[in-house]
PDB file of C-alpha atoms in Angstrom:
ATOM      1  CA  MET S   1      -3.581  14.723  10.594  1.00 49.00           C
ATOM      2  CA  SER S   2      -0.070  12.803  10.666  1.00 54.00           C
ATOM      3  CA  ASN S   3      -0.012   9.515  10.148  1.00 62.00           C
ATOM      4  CA  SER S   4       2.888   7.337  12.116  1.00 70.00           C
ATOM      5  CA  THR S   5       2.269   4.282  10.134  1.00 70.00           C
ATOM      6  CA  ASP S   6       5.207   4.450   7.982  1.00 67.00           C
ATOM      7  CA  ASP S   7       7.642   7.453  10.535  1.00 70.00           C
ATOM      8  CA  THR S   8       7.728   4.279  12.634  1.00 75.00           C
ATOM      9  CA  ARG S   9       9.020   1.778  11.033  1.00 77.00           C
ATOM     10  CA  GLY S  10      11.926   0.215  12.675  1.00 78.00           C
ATOM     11  CA  GLU S  11      10.260   0.487  15.321  1.00 87.00           C
ATOM     12  CA  PRO S  12       8.808  -2.147  18.065  1.00 90.00           C
ATOM     13  CA  LEU S  13       5.384  -3.697  16.374  1.00 94.00           C
ATOM     14  CA  ALA S  14       4.083  -2.577  20.347  1.00 94.00           C
ATOM     15  CA  ILE S  15       5.335   0.713  20.344  1.00 95.00           C
ATOM     16  CA  ARG S  16       4.291   1.696  16.450  1.00 95.00           C
ATOM     17  CA  ALA S  17       0.570   0.139  17.218  1.00 96.00           C
ATOM     18  CA  GLN S  18       0.438   2.397  20.832  1.00 95.00           C
ATOM     19  CA  LYS S  19       1.392   5.395  19.072  1.00 95.00           C
ATOM     20  CA  ARG S  20      -1.028   5.105  15.672  1.00 96.00           C
ATOM     21  CA  GLN S  21      -3.905   4.054  18.192  1.00 96.00           C
ATOM     22  CA  SER S  22      -3.026   7.068  20.113  1.00 96.00           C
ATOM     23  CA  GLU S  23      -3.685   9.219  17.246  1.00 95.00           C
ATOM     24  CA  LEU S  24      -6.464   7.613  16.274  1.00 97.00           C
ATOM     25  CA  ARG S  25      -7.852   8.470  19.511  1.00 97.00           C
ATOM     26  CA  ASP S  26      -6.793  12.318  18.704  1.00 96.00           C
ATOM     27  CA  LEU S  27      -9.056  11.896  15.653  1.00 96.00           C
ATOM     28  CA  LEU S  28     -12.114  10.502  17.472  1.00 97.00           C
ATOM     29  CA  ALA S  29     -12.266  13.678  19.658  1.00 97.00           C
ATOM     30  CA  ALA S  30     -11.885  15.945  16.879  1.00 95.00           C
ATOM     31  CA  LEU S  31     -14.813  14.522  14.259  1.00 95.00           C
ATOM     32  CA  PRO S  32     -18.006  16.145  14.669  1.00 95.00           C
ATOM     33  CA  GLU S  33     -20.847  14.003  16.965  1.00 95.00           C
ATOM     34  CA  ASP S  34     -22.707  13.487  13.149  1.00 95.00           C
ATOM     35  CA  ALA S  35     -20.209  11.812  11.792  1.00 94.00           C
ATOM     36  CA  LEU S  36     -21.305   8.381  12.797  1.00 95.00           C
ATOM     37  CA  ARG S  37     -19.551   6.454  10.205  1.00 95.00           C
ATOM     38  CA  GLU S  38     -16.932   7.894  10.651  1.00 95.00           C
ATOM     39  CA  ARG S  39     -16.440   7.922  14.082  1.00 96.00           C
ATOM     40  CA  ASN S  40     -17.539   4.541  14.620  1.00 97.00           C
ATOM     41  CA  ASP S  41     -14.629   3.472  12.502  1.00 96.00           C
ATOM     42  CA  VAL S  42     -12.076   4.702  14.511  1.00 97.00           C
ATOM     43  CA  GLU S  43     -14.095   3.469  17.542  1.00 98.00           C
ATOM     44  CA  VAL S  44     -14.083  -0.439  16.060  1.00 97.00           C
ATOM     45  CA  ALA S  45      -9.969   0.044  15.139  1.00 97.00           C
ATOM     46  CA  ILE S  46      -9.343   1.674  18.980  1.00 98.00           C
ATOM     47  CA  SER S  47     -10.919  -1.681  20.254  1.00 97.00           C
ATOM     48  CA  VAL S  48      -9.202  -4.123  18.082  1.00 97.00           C
ATOM     49  CA  ALA S  49      -5.843  -2.314  19.026  1.00 97.00           C
ATOM     50  CA  ASP S  50      -6.802  -2.493  22.401  1.00 96.00           C
ATOM     51  CA  GLU S  51      -7.426  -6.033  22.043  1.00 95.00           C
ATOM     52  CA  LEU S  52      -3.931  -6.953  20.384  1.00 95.00           C
ATOM     53  CA  LEU S  53      -1.747  -4.721  23.121  1.00 94.00           C
ATOM     54  CA  THR S  54      -2.612  -7.121  25.856  1.00 90.00           C
ATOM     55  CA  GLY S  55       0.063  -9.177  27.950  1.00 85.00           C
ATOM     56  CA  ASP S  56       3.135  -9.055  27.096  1.00 89.00           C
ATOM     57  CA  ASN S  57       3.945  -6.195  24.424  1.00 88.00           C
ATOM     58  CA  ALA S  58       7.689  -6.311  24.447  1.00 90.00           C
ATOM     59  CA  HIS S  59       7.705 -10.628  23.731  1.00 92.00           C
ATOM     60  CA  LEU S  60       4.561 -10.427  21.053  1.00 93.00           C
ATOM     61  CA  ALA S  61       3.821 -13.745  19.832  1.00 93.00           C
ATOM     62  CA  GLU S  62       3.846 -14.469  16.651  1.00 94.00           C
ATOM     63  CA  SER S  63       0.432 -14.573  15.805  1.00 94.00           C
ATOM     64  CA  THR S  64      -0.255 -10.672  17.866  1.00 95.00           C
ATOM     65  CA  ALA S  65       2.606  -9.690  16.030  1.00 95.00           C
ATOM     66  CA  ALA S  66       1.352 -10.573  12.591  1.00 96.00           C
ATOM     67  CA  GLY S  67      -2.324  -9.025  13.346  1.00 97.00           C
ATOM     68  CA  ILE S  68      -0.556  -6.000  14.935  1.00 96.00           C
ATOM     69  CA  ASN S  69       0.829  -5.622  11.423  1.00 96.00           C
ATOM     70  CA  ARG S  70      -2.442  -6.167   9.843  1.00 97.00           C
ATOM     71  CA  TRP S  71      -4.060  -3.761  11.981  1.00 97.00           C
ATOM     72  CA  LEU S  72      -1.500  -0.750  11.248  1.00 96.00           C
ATOM     73  CA  GLU S  73      -1.803  -1.333   7.174  1.00 95.00           C
ATOM     74  CA  ASN S  74      -5.377  -1.503   7.976  1.00 95.00           C
ATOM     75  CA  THR S  75      -5.666   1.396   9.531  1.00 96.00           C
ATOM     76  CA  LYS S  76      -3.354   3.369   8.002  1.00 93.00           C
ATOM     77  CA  HIS S  77      -4.934   5.380   6.180  1.00 91.00           C
ATOM     78  CA  LEU S  78      -7.827   5.805   8.175  1.00 91.00           C
ATOM     79  CA  GLY S  79      -8.949   9.513   8.876  1.00 86.00           C
ATOM     80  CA  GLU S  80      -6.948  11.166   5.752  1.00 85.00           C
ATOM     81  CA  VAL S  81      -8.774  13.639   3.772  1.00 78.00           C
ATOM     82  CA  THR S  82      -8.104  13.737   0.306  1.00 77.00           C
ATOM     83  CA  PRO S  83      -7.962  17.350  -1.114  1.00 78.00           C
ATOM     84  CA  THR S  84     -10.294  17.803  -3.762  1.00 79.00           C
ATOM     85  CA  ALA S  85      -9.020  18.733  -7.275  1.00 79.00           C
ATOM     86  CA  PRO S  86     -10.188  22.308  -8.774  1.00 82.00           C
ATOM     87  CA  ILE S  87     -13.009  22.304 -10.882  1.00 81.00           C
ATOM     88  CA  ALA S  88     -11.791  22.422 -14.670  1.00 79.00           C
ATOM     89  CA  GLN S  89     -13.987  25.604 -16.551  1.00 72.00           C
TER      90      GLN S  89
END
C-alpha cells in the first residue's frame, strides 16, 4: 500500500488529508471481515478525518490545521505490514 503522508508534503493540508483518507478507505475495503482490530483502527481514523474536514478546507482554522497535521502523523503507518525476517538456521 502506498502512503501519501510523505509524498504529499508541500500540498495544501486538507488535500493531503483527503488523499490519506482515500488510502484508508481503500485499505478498509481490502481488509478481511474477521480482521476486527485492524478494521476498527481504520474506521476510527476515517471518522476522525471526516470530523476534521468539515467547513472551508481552503481556509483552515489553526486548531483544525493542527488536528489534521496530528492526524496525518498518527495514521502515517496505519495499514503498513512489516515483512518478517527470515529465520536463521
